[in-house]
PDB file of C-alpha atoms in Angstrom:
ATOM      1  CA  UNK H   1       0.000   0.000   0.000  1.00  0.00           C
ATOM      2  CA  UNK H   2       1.422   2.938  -1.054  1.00  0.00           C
ATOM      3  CA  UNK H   3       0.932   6.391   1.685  1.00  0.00           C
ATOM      4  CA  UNK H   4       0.724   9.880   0.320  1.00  0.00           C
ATOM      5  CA  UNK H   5       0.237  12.760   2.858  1.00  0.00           C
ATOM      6  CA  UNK H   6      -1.329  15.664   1.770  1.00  0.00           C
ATOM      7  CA  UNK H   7      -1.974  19.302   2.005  1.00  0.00           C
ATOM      8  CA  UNK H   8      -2.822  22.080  -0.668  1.00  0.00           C
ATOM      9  CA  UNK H   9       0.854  22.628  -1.278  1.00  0.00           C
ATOM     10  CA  UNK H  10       1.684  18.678  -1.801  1.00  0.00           C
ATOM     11  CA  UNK H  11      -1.491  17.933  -3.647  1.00  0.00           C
ATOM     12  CA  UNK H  12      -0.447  20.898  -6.340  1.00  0.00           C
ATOM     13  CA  UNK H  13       3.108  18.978  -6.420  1.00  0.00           C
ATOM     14  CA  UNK H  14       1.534  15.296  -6.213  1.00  0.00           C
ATOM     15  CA  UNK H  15       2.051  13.263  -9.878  1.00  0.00           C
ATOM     16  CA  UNK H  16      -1.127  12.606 -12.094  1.00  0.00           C
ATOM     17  CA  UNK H  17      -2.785   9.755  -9.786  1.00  0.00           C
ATOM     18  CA  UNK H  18      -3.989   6.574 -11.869  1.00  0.00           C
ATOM     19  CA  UNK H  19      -8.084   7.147 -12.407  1.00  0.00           C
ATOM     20  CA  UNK H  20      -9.257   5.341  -9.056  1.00  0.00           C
ATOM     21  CA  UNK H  21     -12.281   4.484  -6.739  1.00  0.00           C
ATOM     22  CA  UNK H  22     -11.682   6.889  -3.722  1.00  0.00           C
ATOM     23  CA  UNK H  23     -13.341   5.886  -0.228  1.00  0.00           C
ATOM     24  CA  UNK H  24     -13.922   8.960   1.918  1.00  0.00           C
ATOM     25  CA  UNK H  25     -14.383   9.382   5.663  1.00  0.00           C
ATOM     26  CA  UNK H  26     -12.021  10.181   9.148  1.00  0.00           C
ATOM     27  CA  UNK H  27     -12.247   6.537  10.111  1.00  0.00           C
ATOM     28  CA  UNK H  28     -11.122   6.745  13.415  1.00  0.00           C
ATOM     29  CA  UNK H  29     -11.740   3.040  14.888  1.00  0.00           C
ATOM     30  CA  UNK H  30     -11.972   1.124  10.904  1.00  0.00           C
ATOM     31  CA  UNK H  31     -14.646  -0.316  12.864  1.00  0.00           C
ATOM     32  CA  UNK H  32     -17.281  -2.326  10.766  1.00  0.00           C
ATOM     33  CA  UNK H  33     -19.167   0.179   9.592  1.00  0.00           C
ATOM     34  CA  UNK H  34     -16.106   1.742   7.764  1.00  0.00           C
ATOM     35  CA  UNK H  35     -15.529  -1.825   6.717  1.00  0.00           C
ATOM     36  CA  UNK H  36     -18.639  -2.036   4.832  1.00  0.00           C
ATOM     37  CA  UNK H  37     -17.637   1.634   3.035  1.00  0.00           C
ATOM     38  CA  UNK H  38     -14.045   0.530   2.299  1.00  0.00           C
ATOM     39  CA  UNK H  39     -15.554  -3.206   1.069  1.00  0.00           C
ATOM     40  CA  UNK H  40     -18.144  -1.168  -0.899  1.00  0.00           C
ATOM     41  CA  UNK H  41     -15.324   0.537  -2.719  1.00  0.00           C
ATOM     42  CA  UNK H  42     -13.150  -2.200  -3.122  1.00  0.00           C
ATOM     43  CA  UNK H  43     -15.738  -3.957  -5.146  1.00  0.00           C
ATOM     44  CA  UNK H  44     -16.402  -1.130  -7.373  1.00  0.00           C
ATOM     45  CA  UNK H  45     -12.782  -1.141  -7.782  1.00  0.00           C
ATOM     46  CA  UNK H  46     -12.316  -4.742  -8.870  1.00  0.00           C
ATOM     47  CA  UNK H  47     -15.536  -4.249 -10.790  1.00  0.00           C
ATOM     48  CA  UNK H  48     -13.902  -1.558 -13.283  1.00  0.00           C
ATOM     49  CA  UNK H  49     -10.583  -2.608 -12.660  1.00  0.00           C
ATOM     50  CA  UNK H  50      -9.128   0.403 -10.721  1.00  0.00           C
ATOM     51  CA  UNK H  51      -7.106   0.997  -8.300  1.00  0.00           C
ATOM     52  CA  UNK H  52      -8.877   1.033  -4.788  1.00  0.00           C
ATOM     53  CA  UNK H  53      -7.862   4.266  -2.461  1.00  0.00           C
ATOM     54  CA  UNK H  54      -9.152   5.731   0.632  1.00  0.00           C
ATOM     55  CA  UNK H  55      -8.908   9.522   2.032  1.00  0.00           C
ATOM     56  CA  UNK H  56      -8.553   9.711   5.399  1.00  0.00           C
ATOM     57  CA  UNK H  57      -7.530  12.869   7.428  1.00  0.00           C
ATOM     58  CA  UNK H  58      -4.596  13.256  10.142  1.00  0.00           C
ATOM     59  CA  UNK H  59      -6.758  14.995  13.159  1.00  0.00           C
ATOM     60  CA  UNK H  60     -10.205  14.954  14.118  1.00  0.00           C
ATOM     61  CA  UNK H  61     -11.911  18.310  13.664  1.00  0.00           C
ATOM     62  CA  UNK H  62     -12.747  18.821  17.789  1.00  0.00           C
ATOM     63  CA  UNK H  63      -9.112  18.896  17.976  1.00  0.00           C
ATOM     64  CA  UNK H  64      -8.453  21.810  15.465  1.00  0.00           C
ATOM     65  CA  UNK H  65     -11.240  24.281  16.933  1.00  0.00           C
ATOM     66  CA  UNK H  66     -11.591  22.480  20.408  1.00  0.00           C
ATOM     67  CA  UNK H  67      -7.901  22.774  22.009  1.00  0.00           C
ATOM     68  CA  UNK H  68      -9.531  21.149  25.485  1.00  0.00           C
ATOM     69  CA  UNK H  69     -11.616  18.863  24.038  1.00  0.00           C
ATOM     70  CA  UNK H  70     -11.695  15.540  26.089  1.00  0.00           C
ATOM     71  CA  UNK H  71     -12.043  13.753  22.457  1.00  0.00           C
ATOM     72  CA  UNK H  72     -10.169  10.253  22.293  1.00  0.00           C
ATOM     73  CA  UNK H  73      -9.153   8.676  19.480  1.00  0.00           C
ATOM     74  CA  UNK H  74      -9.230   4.850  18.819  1.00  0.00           C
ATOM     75  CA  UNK H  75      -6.554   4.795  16.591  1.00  0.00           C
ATOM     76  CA  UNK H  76      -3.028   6.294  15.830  1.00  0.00           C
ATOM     77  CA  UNK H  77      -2.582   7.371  12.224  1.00  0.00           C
ATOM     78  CA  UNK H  78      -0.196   4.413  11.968  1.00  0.00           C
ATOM     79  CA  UNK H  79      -2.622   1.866  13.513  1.00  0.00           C
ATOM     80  CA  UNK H  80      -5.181   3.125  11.049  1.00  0.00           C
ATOM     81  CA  UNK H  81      -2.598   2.493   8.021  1.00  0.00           C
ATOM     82  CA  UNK H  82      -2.114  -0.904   8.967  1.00  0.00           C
ATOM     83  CA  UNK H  83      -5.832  -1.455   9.028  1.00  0.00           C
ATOM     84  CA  UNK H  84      -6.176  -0.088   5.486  1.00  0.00           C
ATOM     85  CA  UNK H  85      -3.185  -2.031   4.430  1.00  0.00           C
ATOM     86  CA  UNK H  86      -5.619  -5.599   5.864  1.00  0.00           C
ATOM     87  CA  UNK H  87      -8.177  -4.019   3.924  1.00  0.00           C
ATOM     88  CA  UNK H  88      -6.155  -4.269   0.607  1.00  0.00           C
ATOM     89  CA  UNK H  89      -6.304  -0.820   0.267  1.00  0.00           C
ATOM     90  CA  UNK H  90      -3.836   0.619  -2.894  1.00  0.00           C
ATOM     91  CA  UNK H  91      -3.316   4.262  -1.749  1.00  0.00           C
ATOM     92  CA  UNK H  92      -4.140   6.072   1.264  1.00  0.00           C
ATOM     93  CA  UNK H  93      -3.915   9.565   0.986  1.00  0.00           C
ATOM     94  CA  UNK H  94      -3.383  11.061   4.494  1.00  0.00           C
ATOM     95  CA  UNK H  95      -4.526  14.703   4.589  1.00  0.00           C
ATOM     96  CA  UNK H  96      -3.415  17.014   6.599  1.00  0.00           C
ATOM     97  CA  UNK H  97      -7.057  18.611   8.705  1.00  0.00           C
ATOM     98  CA  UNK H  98      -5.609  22.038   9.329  1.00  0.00           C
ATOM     99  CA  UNK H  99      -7.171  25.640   8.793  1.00  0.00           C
ATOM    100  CA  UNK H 100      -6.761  25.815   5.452  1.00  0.00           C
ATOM    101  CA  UNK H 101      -8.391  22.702   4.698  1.00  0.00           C
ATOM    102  CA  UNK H 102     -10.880  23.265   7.409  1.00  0.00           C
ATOM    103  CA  UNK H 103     -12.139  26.663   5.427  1.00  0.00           C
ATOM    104  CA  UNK H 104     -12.480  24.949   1.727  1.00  0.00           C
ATOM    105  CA  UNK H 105     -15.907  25.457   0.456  1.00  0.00           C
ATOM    106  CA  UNK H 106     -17.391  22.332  -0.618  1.00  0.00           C
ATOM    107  CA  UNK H 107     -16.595  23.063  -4.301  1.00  0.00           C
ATOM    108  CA  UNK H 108     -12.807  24.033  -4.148  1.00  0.00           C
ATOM    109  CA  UNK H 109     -13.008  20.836  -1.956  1.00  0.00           C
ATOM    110  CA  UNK H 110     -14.349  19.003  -4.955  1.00  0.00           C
ATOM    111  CA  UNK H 111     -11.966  20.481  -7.247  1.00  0.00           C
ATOM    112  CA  UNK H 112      -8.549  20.526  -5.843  1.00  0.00           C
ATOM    113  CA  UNK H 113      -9.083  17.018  -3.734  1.00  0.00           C
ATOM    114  CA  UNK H 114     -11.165  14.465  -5.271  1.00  0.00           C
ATOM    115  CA  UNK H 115     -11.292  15.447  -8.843  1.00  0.00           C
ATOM    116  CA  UNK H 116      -7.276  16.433  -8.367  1.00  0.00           C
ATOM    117  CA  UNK H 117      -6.466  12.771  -7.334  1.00  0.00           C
ATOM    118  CA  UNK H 118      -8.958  11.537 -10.225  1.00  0.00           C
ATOM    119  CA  UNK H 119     -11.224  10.281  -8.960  1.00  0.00           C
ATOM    120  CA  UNK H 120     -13.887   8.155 -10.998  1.00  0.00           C
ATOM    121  CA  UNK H 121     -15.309   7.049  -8.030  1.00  0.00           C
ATOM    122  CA  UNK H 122     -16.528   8.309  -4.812  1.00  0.00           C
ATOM    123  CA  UNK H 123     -17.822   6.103  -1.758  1.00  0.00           C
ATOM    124  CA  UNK H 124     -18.558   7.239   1.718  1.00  0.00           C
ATOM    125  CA  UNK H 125     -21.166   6.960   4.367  1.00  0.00           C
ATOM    126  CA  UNK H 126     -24.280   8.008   5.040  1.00  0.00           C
ATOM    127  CA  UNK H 127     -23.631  10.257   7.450  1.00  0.00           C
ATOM    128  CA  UNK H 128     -20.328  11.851   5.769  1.00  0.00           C
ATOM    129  CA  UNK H 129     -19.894  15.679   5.776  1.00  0.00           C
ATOM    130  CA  UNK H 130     -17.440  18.212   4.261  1.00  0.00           C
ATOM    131  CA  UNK H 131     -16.881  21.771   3.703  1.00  0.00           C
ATOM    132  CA  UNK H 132     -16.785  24.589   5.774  1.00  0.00           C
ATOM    133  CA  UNK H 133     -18.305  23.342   9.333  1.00  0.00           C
ATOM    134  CA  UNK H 134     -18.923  20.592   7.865  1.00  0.00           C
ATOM    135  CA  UNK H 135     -22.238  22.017   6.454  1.00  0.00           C
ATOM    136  CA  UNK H 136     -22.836  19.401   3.721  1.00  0.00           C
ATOM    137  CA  UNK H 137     -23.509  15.827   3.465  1.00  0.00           C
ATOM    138  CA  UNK H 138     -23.901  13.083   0.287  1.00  0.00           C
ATOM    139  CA  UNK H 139     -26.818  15.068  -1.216  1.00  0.00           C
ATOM    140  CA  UNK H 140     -24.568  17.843  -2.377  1.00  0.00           C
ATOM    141  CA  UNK H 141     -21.484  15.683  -2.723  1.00  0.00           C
ATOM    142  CA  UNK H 142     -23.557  14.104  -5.733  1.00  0.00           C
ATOM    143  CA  UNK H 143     -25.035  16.991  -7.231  1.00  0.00           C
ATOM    144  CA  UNK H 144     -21.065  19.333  -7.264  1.00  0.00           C
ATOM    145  CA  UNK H 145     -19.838  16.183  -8.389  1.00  0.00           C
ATOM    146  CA  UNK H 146     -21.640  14.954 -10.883  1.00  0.00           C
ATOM    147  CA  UNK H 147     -19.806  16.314 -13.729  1.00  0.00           C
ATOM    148  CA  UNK H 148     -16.501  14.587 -12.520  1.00  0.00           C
ATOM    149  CA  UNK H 149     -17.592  11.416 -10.842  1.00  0.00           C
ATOM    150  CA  UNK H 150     -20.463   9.329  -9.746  1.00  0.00           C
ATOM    151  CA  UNK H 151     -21.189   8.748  -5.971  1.00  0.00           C
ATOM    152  CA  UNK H 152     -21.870   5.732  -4.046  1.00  0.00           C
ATOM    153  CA  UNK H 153     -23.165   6.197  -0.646  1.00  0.00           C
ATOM    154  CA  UNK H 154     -23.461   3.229   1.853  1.00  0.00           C
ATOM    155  CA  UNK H 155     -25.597   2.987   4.361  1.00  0.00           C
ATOM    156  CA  UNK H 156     -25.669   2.611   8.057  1.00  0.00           C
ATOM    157  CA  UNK H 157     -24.654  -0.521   9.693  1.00  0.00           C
ATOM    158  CA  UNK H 158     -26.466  -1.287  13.035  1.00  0.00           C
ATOM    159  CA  UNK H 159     -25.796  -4.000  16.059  1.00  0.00           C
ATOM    160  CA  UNK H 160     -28.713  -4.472  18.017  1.00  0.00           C
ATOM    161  CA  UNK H 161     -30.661  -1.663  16.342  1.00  0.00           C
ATOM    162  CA  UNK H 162     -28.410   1.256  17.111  1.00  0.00           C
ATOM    163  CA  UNK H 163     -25.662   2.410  14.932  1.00  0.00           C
ATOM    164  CA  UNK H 164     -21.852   0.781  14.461  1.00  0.00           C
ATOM    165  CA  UNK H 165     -19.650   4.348  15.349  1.00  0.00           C
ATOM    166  CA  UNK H 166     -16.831   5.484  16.740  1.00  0.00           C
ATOM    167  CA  UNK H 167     -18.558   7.383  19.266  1.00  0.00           C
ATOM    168  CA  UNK H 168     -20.556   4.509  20.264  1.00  0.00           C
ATOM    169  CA  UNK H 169     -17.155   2.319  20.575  1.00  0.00           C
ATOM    170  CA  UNK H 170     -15.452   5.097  22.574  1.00  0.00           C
ATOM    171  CA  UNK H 171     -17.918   4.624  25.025  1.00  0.00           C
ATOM    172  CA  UNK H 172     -17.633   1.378  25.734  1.00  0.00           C
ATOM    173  CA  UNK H 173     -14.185   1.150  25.837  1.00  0.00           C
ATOM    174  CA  UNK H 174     -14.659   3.989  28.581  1.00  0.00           C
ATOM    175  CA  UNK H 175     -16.885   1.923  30.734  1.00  0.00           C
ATOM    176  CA  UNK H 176     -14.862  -0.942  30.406  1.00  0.00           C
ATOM    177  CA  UNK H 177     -16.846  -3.091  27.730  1.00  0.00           C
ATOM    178  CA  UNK H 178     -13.839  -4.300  25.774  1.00  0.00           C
ATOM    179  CA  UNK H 179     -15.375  -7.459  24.466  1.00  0.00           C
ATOM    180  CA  UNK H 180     -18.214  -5.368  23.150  1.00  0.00           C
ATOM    181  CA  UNK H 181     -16.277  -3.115  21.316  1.00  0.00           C
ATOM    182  CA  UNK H 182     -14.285  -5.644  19.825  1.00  0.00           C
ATOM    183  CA  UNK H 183     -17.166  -6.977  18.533  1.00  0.00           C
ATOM    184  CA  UNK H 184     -18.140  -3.559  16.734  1.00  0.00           C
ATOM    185  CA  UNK H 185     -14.396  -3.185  15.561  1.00  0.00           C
ATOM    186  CA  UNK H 186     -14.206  -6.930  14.182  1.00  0.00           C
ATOM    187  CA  UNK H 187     -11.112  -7.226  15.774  1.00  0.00           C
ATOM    188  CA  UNK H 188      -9.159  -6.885  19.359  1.00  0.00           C
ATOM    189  CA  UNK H 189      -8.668  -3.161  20.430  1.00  0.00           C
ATOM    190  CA  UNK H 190      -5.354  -2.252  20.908  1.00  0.00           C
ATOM    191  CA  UNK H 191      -2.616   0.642  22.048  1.00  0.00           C
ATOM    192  CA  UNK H 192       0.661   1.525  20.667  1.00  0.00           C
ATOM    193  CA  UNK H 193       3.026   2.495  23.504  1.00  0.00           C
ATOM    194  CA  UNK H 194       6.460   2.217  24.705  1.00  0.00           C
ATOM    195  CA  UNK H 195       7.402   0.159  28.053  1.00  0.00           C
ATOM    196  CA  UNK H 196       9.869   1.221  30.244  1.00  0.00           C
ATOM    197  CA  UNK H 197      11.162  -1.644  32.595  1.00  0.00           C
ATOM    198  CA  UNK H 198      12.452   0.633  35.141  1.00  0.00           C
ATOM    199  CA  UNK H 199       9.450   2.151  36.333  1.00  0.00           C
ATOM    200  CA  UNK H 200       7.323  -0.743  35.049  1.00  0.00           C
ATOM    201  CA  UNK H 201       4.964   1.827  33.166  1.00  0.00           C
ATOM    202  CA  UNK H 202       4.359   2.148  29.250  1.00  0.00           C
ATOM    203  CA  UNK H 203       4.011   5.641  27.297  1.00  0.00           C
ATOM    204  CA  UNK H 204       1.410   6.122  25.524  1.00  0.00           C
ATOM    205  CA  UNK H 205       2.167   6.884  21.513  1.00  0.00           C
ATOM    206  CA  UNK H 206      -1.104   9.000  21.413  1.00  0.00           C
ATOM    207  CA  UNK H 207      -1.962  10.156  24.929  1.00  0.00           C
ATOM    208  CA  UNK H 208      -5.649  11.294  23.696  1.00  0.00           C
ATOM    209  CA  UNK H 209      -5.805   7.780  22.603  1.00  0.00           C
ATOM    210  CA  UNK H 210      -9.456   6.276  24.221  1.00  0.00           C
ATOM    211  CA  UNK H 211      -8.585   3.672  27.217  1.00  0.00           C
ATOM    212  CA  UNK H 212     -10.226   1.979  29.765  1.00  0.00           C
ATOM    213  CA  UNK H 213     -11.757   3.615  32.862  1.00  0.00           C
ATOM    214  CA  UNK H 214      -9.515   4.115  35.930  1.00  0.00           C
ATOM    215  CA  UNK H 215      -8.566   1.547  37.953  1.00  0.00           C
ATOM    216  CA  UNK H 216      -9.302  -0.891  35.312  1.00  0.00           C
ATOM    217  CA  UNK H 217      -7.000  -4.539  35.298  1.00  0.00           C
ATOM    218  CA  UNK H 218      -6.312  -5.604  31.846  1.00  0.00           C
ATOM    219  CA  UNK H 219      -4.283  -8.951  30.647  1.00  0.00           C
ATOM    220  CA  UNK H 220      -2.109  -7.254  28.007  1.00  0.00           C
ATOM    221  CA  UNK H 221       0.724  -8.851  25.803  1.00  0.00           C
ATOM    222  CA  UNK H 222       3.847  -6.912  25.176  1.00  0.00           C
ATOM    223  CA  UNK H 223       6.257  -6.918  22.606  1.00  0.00           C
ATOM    224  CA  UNK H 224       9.715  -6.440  23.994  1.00  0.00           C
ATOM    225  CA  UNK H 225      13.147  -7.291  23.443  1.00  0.00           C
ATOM    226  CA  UNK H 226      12.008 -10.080  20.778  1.00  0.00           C
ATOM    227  CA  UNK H 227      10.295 -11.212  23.494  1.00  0.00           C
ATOM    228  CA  UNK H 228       6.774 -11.982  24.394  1.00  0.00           C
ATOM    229  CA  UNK H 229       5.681 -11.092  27.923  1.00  0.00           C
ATOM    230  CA  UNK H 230       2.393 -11.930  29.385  1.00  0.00           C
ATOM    231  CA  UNK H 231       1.690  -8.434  32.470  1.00  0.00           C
ATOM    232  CA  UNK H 232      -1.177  -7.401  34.044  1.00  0.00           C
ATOM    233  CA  UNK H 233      -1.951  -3.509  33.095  1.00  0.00           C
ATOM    234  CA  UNK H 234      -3.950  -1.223  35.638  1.00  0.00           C
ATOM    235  CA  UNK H 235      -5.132   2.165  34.033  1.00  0.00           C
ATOM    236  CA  UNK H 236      -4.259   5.221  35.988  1.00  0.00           C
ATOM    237  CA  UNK H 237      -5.085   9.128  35.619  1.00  0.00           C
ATOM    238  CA  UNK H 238      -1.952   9.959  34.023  1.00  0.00           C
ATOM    239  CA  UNK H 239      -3.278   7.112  31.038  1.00  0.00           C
ATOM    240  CA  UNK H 240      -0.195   5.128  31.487  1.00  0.00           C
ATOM    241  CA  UNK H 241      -0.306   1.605  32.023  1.00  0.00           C
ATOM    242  CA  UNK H 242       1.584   0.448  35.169  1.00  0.00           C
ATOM    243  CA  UNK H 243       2.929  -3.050  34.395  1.00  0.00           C
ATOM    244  CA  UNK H 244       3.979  -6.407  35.980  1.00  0.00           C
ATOM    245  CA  UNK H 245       4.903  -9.348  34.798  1.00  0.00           C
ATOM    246  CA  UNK H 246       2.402 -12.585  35.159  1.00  0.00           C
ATOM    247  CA  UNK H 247       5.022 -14.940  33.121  1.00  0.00           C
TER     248      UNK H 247
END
């Protein structure tokens, strides 16, 4: 899978992109329901033999106008790349959620980003917005782009009648309901962090990164060393992980 990041002065110095299937969203979590939008694409792809690629952005949008937002995230950006790569996506274009990009209208947005990186194809969720406060949805993603590209948009995905999101995930990660939001993700949630045996503790790599409540024992496997240790993890304030070894 090949990684492009991107912001309005890389995109204006980015080669002529391949005509592709683009799959649009923040994807925080690749839980299921961003599954079924990536899958959606993927078998457009294959059906007109293009390449398959996926936009995804490098910040959540509470953390560009929020500064003390208590927003977590459920992924790093490199947790979310090796998702996509699982996925068999072909190019994921990273883009960089700043100002700028924040204050595109919804046509220059059009323009300079999805008809830029040729798209043929566009595929996102129900629920997706873009422009300028994120005013518009897939009703006027179709009608500015319907001179450059069709639109697919996929519906919702529920799990006991309410909605597979991020948000919902968050939440019960927060209260402690791992197994349940591994069953929304369709896979085992997981941190990126690095361990220090001295004080027993691991680092976060993204401190706004959604954990467990307080106080909370977890069986965790670590990575360290080449070797494979088996510790018991309790959650405290500070979101570090205080660590000791069960084998």
């Amino acid at each position: 899978m090949q990684v492009i990041n991107l912001d309005a002065h890389r995109l204006k110095m980015l080669a002529s992109q391949p005509p592709l299937v683009l799959a649009l969203g923040f994807f925080d979590g690749v839980h299921q329901g961003h599954q079924r939008v990536i899958q959606t694409a993927k078998r457009i792809a294959k059906q007109r033999d293009l390449p398959l690629a996926v936009m995804t952005f490098n910040r959540h949008a509470s953390q560009l106008f929020k500064s003390q937002t208590t927003f977590r995230y459920l992924n790093t950006v490199a947790q979310k790349s090796q998702h996509m790569a699982a996925l068999q996506v072909d190019r994921l274009y990273i883009t960089d959620f700043n100002h700028q990009f924040a204050g595109l209208t919804p046509t220059a947005f059009i323009k300079d980003y999805l008809v830029g990186l040729n798209a043929q194809v566009v595929v996102a969720g129900f629920d997706y917005t873009f422009g300028q406060g994120g005013a518009n949805g897939m009703r006027e993603l179709a009608e500015l782009g319907a001179p450059y590209f069709e639109t697919v948009t996929v519906d919702r995905l529920a799990n006991q009648q309410l909605k597979v999101s991020s948000t919902r995930i968050r939440g019960l990660i927060a209260r402690g309901q791992i197994e349940q939001a591994n069953d929304l993700l369709g896979y085992t949630y997981a941190t990126q962090a690095t361990f220090d045996p001295l004080t027993r503790t691991i680092q976060l790599a993204n401190r706004q990164q959604q954990l467990p409540p307080e106080t909370s024992v977890l069986d965790v496997d670590v990575q360290w060393q080449q070797r494979a240790l088996q510790v018991v993890s309790s959650v405290s304030a500070q979101h570090q992980q205080s660590q000791y070894s069960k084998a």
